[in-house]
PDB file of C-alpha atoms in Angstrom:
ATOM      1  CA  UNK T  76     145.252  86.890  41.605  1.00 51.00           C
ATOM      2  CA  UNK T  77     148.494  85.056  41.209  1.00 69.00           C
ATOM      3  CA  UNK T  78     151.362  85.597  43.918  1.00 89.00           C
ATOM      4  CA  UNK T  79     151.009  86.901  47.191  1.00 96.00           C
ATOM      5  CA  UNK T  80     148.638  89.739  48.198  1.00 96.00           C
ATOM      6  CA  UNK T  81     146.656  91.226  51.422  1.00 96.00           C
ATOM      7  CA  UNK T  82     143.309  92.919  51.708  1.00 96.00           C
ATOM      8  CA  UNK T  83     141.706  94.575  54.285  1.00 96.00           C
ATOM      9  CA  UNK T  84     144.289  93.001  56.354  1.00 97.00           C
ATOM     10  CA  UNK T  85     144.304  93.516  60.003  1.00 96.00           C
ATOM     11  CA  UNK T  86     146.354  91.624  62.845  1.00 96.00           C
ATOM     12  CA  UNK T  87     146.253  92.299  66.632  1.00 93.00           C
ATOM     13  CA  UNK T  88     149.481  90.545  68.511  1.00 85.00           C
ATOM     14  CA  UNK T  89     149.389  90.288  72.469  1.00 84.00           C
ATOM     15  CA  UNK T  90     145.735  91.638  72.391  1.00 85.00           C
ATOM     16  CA  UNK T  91     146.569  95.450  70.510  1.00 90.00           C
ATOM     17  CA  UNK T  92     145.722  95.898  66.924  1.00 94.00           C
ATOM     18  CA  UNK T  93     149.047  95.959  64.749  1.00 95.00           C
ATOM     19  CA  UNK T  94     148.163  96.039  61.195  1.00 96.00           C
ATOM     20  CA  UNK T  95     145.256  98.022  60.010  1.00 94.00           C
ATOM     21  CA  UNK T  96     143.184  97.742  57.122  1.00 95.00           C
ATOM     22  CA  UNK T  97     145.959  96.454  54.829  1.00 96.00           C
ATOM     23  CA  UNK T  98     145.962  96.231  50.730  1.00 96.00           C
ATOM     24  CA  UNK T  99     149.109  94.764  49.304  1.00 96.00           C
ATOM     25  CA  UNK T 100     150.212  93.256  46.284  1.00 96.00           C
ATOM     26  CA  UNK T 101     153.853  91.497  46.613  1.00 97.00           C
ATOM     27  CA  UNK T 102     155.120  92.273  42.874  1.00 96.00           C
ATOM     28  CA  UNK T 103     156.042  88.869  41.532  1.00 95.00           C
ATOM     29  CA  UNK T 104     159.136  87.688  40.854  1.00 95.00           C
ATOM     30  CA  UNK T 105     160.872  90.488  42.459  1.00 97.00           C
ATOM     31  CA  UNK T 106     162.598  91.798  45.398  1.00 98.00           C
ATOM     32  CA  UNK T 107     160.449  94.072  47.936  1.00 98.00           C
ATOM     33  CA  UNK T 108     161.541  95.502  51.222  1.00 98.00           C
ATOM     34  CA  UNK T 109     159.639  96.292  54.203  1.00 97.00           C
ATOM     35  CA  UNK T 110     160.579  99.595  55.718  1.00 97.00           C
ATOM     36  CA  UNK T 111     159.644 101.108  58.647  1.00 96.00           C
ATOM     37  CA  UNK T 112     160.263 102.570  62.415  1.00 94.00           C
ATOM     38  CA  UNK T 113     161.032 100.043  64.836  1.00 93.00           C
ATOM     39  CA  UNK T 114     157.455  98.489  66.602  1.00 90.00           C
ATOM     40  CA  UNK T 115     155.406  99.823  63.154  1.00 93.00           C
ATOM     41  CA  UNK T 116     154.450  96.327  62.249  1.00 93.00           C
ATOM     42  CA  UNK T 117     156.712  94.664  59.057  1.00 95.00           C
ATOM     43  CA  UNK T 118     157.506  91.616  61.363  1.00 93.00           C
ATOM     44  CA  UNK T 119     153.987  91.391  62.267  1.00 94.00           C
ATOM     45  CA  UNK T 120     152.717  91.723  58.559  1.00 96.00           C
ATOM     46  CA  UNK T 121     155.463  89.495  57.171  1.00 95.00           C
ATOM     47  CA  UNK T 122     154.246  86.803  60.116  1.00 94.00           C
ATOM     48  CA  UNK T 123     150.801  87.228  58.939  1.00 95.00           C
ATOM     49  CA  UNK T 124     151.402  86.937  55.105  1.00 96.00           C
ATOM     50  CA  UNK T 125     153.165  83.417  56.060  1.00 94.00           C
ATOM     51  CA  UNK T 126     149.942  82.281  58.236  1.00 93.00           C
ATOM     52  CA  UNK T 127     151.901  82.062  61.362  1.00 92.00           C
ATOM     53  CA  UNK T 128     149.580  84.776  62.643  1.00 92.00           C
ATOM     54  CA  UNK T 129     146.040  84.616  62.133  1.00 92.00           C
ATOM     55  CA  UNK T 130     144.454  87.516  60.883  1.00 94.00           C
ATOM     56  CA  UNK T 131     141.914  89.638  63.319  1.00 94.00           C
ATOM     57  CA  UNK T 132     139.884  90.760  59.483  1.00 95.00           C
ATOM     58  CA  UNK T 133     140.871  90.767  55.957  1.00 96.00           C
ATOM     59  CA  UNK T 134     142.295  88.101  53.922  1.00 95.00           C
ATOM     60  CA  UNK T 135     145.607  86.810  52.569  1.00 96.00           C
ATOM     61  CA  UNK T 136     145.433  85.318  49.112  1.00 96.00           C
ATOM     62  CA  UNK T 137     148.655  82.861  47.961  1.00 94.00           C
ATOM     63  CA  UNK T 138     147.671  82.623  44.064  1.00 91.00           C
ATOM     64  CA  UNK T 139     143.845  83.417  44.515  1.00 91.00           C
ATOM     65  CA  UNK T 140     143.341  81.413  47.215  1.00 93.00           C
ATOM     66  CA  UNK T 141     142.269  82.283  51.009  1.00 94.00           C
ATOM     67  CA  UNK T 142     145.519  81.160  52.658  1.00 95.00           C
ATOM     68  CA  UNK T 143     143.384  79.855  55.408  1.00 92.00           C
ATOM     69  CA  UNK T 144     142.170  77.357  53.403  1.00 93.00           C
ATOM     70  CA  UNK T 145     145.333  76.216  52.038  1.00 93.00           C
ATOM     71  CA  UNK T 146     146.613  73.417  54.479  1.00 91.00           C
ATOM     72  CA  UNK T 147     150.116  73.819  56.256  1.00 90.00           C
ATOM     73  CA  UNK T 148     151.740  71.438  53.568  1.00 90.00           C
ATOM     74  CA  UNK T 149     150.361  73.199  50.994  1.00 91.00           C
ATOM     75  CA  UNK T 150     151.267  76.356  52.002  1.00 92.00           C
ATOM     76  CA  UNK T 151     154.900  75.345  53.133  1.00 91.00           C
ATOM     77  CA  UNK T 152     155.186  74.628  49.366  1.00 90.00           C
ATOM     78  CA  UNK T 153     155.020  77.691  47.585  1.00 92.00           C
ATOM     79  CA  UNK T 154     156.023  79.931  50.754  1.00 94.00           C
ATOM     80  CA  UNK T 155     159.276  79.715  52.628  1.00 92.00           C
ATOM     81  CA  UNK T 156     159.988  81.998  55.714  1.00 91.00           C
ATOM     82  CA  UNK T 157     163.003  82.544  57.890  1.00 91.00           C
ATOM     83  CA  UNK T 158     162.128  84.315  60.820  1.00 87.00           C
ATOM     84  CA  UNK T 159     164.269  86.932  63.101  1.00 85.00           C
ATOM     85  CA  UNK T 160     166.920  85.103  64.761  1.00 80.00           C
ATOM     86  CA  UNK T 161     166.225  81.716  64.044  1.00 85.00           C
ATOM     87  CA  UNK T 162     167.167  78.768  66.897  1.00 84.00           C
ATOM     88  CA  UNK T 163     168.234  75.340  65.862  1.00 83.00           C
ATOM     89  CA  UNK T 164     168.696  72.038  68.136  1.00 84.00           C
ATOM     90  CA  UNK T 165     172.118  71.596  69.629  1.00 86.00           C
ATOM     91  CA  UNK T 166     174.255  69.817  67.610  1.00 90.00           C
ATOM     92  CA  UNK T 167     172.499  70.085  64.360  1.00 94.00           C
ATOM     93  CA  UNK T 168     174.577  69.295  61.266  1.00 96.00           C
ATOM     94  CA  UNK T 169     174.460  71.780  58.377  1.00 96.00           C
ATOM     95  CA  UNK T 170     173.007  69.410  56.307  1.00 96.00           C
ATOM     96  CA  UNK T 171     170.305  68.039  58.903  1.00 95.00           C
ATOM     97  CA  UNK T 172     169.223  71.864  59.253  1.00 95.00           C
ATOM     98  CA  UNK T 173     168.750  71.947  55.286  1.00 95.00           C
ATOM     99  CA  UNK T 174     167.456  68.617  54.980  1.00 94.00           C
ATOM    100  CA  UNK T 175     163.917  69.946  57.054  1.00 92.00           C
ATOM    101  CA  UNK T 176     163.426  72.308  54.206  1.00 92.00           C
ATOM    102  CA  UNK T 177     162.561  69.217  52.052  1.00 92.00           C
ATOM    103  CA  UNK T 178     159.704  67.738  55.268  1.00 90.00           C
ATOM    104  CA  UNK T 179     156.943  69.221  53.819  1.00 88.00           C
ATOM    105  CA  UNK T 180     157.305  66.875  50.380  1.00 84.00           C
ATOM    106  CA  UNK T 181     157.610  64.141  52.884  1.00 81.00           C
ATOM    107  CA  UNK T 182     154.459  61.007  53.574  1.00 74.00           C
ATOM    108  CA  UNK T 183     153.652  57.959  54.545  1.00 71.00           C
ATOM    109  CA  UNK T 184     153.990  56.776  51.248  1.00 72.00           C
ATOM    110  CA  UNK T 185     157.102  59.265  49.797  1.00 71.00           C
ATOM    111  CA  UNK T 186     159.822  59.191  52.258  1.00 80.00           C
ATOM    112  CA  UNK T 187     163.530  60.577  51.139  1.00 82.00           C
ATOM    113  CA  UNK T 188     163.987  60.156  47.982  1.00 84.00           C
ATOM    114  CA  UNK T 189     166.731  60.692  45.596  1.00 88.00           C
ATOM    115  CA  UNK T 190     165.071  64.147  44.306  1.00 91.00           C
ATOM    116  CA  UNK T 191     165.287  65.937  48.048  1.00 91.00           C
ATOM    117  CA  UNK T 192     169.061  64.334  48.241  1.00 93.00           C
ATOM    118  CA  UNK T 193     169.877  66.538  44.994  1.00 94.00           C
ATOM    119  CA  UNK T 194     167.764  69.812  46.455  1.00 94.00           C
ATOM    120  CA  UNK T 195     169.382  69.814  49.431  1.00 95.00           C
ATOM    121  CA  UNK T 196     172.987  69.559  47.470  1.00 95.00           C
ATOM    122  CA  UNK T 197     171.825  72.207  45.158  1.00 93.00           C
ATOM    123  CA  UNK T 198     171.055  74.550  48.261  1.00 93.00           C
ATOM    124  CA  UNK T 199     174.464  73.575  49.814  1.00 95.00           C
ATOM    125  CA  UNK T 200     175.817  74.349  47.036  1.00 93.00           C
ATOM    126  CA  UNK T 201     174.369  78.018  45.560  1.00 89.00           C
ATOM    127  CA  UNK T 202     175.028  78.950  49.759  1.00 90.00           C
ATOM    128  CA  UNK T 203     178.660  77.859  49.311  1.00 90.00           C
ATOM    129  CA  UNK T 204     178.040  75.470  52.594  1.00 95.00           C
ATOM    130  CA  UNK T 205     179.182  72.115  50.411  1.00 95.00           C
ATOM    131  CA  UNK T 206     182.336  72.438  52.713  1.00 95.00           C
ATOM    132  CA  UNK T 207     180.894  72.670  55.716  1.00 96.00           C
ATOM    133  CA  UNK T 208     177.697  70.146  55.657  1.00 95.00           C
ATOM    134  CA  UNK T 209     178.526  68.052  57.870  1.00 96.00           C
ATOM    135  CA  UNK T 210     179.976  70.648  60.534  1.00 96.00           C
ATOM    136  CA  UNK T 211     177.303  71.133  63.247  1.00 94.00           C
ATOM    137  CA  UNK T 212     175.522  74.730  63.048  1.00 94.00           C
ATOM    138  CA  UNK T 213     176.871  75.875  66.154  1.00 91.00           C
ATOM    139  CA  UNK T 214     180.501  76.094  65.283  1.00 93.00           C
ATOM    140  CA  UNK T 215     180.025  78.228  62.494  1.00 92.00           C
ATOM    141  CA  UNK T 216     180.221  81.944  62.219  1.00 88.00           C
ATOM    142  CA  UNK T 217     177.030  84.408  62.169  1.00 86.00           C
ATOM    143  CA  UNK T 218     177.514  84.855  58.260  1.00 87.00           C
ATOM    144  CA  UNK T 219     177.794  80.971  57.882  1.00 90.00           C
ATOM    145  CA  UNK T 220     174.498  79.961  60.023  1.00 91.00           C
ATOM    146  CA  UNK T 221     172.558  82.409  58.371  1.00 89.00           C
ATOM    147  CA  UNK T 222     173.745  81.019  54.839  1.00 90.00           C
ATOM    148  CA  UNK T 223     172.872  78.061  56.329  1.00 93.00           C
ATOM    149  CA  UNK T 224     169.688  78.784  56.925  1.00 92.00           C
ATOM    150  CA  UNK T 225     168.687  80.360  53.661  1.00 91.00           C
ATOM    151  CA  UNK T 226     169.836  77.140  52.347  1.00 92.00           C
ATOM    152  CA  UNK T 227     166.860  75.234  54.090  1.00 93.00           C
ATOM    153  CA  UNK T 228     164.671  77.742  52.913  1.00 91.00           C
ATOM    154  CA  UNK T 229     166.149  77.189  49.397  1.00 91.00           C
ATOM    155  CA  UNK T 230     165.474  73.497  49.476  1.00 93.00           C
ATOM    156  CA  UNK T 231     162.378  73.989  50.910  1.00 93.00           C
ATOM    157  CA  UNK T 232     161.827  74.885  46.771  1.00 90.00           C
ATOM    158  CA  UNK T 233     159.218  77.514  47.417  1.00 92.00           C
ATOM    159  CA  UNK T 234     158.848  80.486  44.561  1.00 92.00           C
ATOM    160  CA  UNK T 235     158.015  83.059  47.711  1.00 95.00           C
ATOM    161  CA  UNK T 236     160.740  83.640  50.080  1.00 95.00           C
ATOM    162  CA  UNK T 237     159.782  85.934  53.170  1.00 96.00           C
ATOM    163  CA  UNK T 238     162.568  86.773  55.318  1.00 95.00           C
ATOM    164  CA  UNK T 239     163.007  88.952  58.398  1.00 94.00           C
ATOM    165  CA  UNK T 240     165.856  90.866  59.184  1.00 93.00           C
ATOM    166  CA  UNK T 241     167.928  88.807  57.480  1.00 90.00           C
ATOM    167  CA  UNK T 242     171.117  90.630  58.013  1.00 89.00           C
ATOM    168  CA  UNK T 243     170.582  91.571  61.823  1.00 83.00           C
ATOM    169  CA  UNK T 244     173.729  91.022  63.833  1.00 80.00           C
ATOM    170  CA  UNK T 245     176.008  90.401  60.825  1.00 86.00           C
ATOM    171  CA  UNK T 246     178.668  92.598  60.463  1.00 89.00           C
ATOM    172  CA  UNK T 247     179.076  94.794  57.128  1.00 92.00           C
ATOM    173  CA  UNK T 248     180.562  92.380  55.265  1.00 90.00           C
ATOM    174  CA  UNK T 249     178.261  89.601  56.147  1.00 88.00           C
ATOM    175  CA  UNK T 250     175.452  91.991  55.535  1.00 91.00           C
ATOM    176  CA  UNK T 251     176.323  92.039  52.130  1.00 93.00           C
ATOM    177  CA  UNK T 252     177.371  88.530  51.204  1.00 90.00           C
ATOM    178  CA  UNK T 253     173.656  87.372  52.508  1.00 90.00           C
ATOM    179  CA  UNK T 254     172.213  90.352  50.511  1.00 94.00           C
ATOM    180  CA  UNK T 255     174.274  89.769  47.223  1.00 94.00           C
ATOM    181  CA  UNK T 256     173.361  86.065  47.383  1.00 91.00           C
ATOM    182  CA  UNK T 257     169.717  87.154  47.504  1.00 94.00           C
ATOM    183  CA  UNK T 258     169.769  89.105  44.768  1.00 95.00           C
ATOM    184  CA  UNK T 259     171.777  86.271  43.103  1.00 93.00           C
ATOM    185  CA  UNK T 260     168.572  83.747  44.030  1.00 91.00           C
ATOM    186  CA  UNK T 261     166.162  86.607  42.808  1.00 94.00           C
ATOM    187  CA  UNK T 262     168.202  87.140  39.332  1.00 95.00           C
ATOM    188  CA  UNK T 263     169.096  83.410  38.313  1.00 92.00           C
ATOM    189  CA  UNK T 264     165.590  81.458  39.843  1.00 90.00           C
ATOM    190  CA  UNK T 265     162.858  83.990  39.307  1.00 92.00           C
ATOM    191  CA  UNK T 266     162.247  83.991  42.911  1.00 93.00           C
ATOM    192  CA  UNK T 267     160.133  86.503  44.816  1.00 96.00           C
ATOM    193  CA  UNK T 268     161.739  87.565  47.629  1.00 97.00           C
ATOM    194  CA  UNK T 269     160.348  89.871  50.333  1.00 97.00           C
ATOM    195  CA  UNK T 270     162.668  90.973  53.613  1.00 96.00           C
ATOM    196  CA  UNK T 271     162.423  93.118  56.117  1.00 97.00           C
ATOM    197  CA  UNK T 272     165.249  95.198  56.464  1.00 96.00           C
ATOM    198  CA  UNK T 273     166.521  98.167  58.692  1.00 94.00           C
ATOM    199  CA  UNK T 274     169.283  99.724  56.823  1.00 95.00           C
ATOM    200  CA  UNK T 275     167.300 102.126  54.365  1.00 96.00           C
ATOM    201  CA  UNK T 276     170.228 102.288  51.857  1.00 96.00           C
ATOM    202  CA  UNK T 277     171.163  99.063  51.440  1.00 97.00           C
ATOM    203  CA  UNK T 278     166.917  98.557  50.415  1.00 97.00           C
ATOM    204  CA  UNK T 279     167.274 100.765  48.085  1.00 97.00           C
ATOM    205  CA  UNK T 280     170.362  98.997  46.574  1.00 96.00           C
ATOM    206  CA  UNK T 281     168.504  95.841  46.464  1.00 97.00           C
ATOM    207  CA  UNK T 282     165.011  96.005  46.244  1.00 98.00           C
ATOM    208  CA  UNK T 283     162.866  96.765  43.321  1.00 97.00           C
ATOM    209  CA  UNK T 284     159.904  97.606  45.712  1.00 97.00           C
ATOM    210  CA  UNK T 285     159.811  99.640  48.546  1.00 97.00           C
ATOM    211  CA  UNK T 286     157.064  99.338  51.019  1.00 97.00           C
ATOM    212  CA  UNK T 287     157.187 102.315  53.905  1.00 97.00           C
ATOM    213  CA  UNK T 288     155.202 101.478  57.390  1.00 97.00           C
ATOM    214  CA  UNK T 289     153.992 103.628  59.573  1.00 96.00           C
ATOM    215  CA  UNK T 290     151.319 102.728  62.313  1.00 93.00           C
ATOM    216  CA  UNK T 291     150.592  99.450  60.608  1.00 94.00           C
ATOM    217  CA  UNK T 292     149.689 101.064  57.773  1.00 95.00           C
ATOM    218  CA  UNK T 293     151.322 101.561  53.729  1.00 96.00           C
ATOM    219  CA  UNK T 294     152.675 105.111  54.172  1.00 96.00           C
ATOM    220  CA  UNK T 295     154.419 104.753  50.690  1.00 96.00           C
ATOM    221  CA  UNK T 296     155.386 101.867  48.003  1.00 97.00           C
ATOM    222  CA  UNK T 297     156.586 101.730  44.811  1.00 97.00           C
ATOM    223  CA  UNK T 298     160.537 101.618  43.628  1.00 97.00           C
ATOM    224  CA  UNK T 299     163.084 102.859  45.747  1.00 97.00           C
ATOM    225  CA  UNK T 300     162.791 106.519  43.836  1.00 96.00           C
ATOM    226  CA  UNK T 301     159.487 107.385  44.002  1.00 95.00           C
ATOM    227  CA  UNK T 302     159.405 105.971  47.865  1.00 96.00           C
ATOM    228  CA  UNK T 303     162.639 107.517  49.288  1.00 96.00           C
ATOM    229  CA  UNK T 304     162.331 111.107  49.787  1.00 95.00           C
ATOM    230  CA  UNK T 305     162.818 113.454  52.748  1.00 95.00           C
ATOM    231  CA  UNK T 306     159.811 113.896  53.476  1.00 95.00           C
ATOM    232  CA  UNK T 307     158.864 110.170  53.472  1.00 96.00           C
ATOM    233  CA  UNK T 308     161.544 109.749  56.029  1.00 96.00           C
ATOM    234  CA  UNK T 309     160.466 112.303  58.426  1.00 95.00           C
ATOM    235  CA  UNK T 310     156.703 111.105  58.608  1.00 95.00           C
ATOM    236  CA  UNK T 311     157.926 107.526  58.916  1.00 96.00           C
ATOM    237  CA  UNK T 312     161.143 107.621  60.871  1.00 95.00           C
ATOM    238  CA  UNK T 313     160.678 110.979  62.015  1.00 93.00           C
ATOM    239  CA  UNK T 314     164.213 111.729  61.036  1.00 92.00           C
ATOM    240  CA  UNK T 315     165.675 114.531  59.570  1.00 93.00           C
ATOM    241  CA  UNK T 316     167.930 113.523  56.292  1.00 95.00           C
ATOM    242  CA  UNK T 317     169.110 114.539  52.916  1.00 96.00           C
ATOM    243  CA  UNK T 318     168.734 112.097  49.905  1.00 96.00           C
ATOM    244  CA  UNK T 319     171.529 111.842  47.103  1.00 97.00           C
ATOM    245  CA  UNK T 320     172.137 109.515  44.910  1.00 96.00           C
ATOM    246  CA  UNK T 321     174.480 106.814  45.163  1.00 95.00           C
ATOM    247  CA  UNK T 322     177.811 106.488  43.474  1.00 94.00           C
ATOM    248  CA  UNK T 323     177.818 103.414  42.496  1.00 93.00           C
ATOM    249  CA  UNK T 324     174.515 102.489  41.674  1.00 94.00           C
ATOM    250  CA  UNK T 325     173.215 105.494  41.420  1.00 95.00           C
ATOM    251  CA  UNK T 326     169.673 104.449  43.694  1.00 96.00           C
ATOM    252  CA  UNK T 327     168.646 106.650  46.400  1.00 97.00           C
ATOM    253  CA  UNK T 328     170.741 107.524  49.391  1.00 96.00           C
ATOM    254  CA  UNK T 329     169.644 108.198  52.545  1.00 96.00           C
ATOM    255  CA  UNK T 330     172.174 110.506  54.758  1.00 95.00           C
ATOM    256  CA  UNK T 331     170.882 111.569  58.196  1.00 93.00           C
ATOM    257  CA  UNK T 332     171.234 115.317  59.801  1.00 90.00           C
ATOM    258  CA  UNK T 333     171.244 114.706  63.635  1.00 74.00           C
ATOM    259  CA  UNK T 334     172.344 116.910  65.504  1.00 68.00           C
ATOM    260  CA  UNK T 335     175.958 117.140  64.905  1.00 69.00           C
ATOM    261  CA  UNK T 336     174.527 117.903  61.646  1.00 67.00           C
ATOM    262  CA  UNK T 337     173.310 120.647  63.194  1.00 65.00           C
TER     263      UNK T 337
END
């Protein structure tokens, strides 16, 4: 059971059951999105996956292994995760920020060594942030800080990368420089990356696994065309839509009715 998988995975938050009964196998070395109506649990499962929730029953296994049993070190080095809307100290240098992706390789024994000063350069430099390390986080722009913190992820140098929302509150074009250099990570490293995002066409664009929530539950997974269909998008987003296929890439569309539509 190598890579990342959940079963029988259940997770209350705040005292009210979330995630129910949950069997999932992240496909390795790919991208997968988590899809779903707002308050249908992918922040909660992607929170539970990374141990930072502890699950009410079930398991999740990091290659085979309980991840209970794993200890925090061990776990922060073969899983990375940048939650929603991340908060760093004031005054925090761009390269202090991507430096703490590199504490977990850190002891008594090992401090800084030359190996974490060339990680951290690499992720400065594959984030295009070489320019702006020593700038402090705060005086960059949305686009920038999030780059920024994808780099710490990066030199964190974990093969899972779990990410939430990681284009919320970027504009367009933002959206899809943090996206393209994603896929870029995916392509060129191997990684596996799995991201919860809200914007059902741009997870088809990306993704090469789609994983539809509804009541804390798998409604639907596979690749973006067996997934996204009408009728998946009415019993999970209880929306009425047509799907085409895209011009460019030519994955799934997703083009709502409303009721201008109408």
């Amino acid at each position: 059971m190598n890579g990342l998988l959940t079963k029988d995975l259940s997770i209350a938050y705040d005292g009210k059951l979330i995630i129910r009964d949950l069997n999932l196998a992240i496909p390795t070395g790919q991208i997968s999105a988590l899809v779903g109506a707002n308050g249908c649990g992918k922040s909660t499962l992607l929170r539970g996956m990374a141990r930072l929730l502890k699950p009410r029953s079930g398991k999740v296994y990091l290659d085979g292994e309980s991840i209970l049993k794993l200890s925090t070190k061990e776990v922060a080095q073969q899983l990375g995760i940048l939650p929603q809307g991340p908060v760093a100290p004031e005054g925090l240098t761009v390269r202090d920020l991507v430096a703490q992706g590199r504490y977990p390789y850190q002891t008594w024994l090992q401090q800084w060594s030359a190996k974490d000063e060339t990680i951290v350069q690499q992720a400065l430099l594959i984030t295009n942030l070489l320019e702006f390390a020593e700038r402090e986080l705060d005086t960059l722009s949305g686009g920038q800080r999030q780059r920024a913190w994808i780099a710490m992820a990066l030199a964190q140098d974990t093969d899972i990368l779990l990410l939430d929302e990681p284009t919320t509150f970027l504009d367009l074009a933002h959206q899809i420089e943090i996206l393209d250099l994603l896929y870029e990570l995916n392509q060129s490293q191997g990684r596996t990356i799995v991201m919860v995002l809200h914007d059902l066409n741009q997870a088809c664009r990306y993704a090469d696994y789609l994983i539809a929530i509804k009541d804390g539950r798998i409604f639907a997974a596979g690749e973006p065309k067996q997934v996204m269909s009408e009728k998946t998008i009415d019993e999970v987003f209880g929306l009425e839509c047509r799907i085409f296929s895209d011009p460019i890439l030519g994955t799934p569309m997703c083009v709502p009715i409303g009721r201008k539509g109408k």
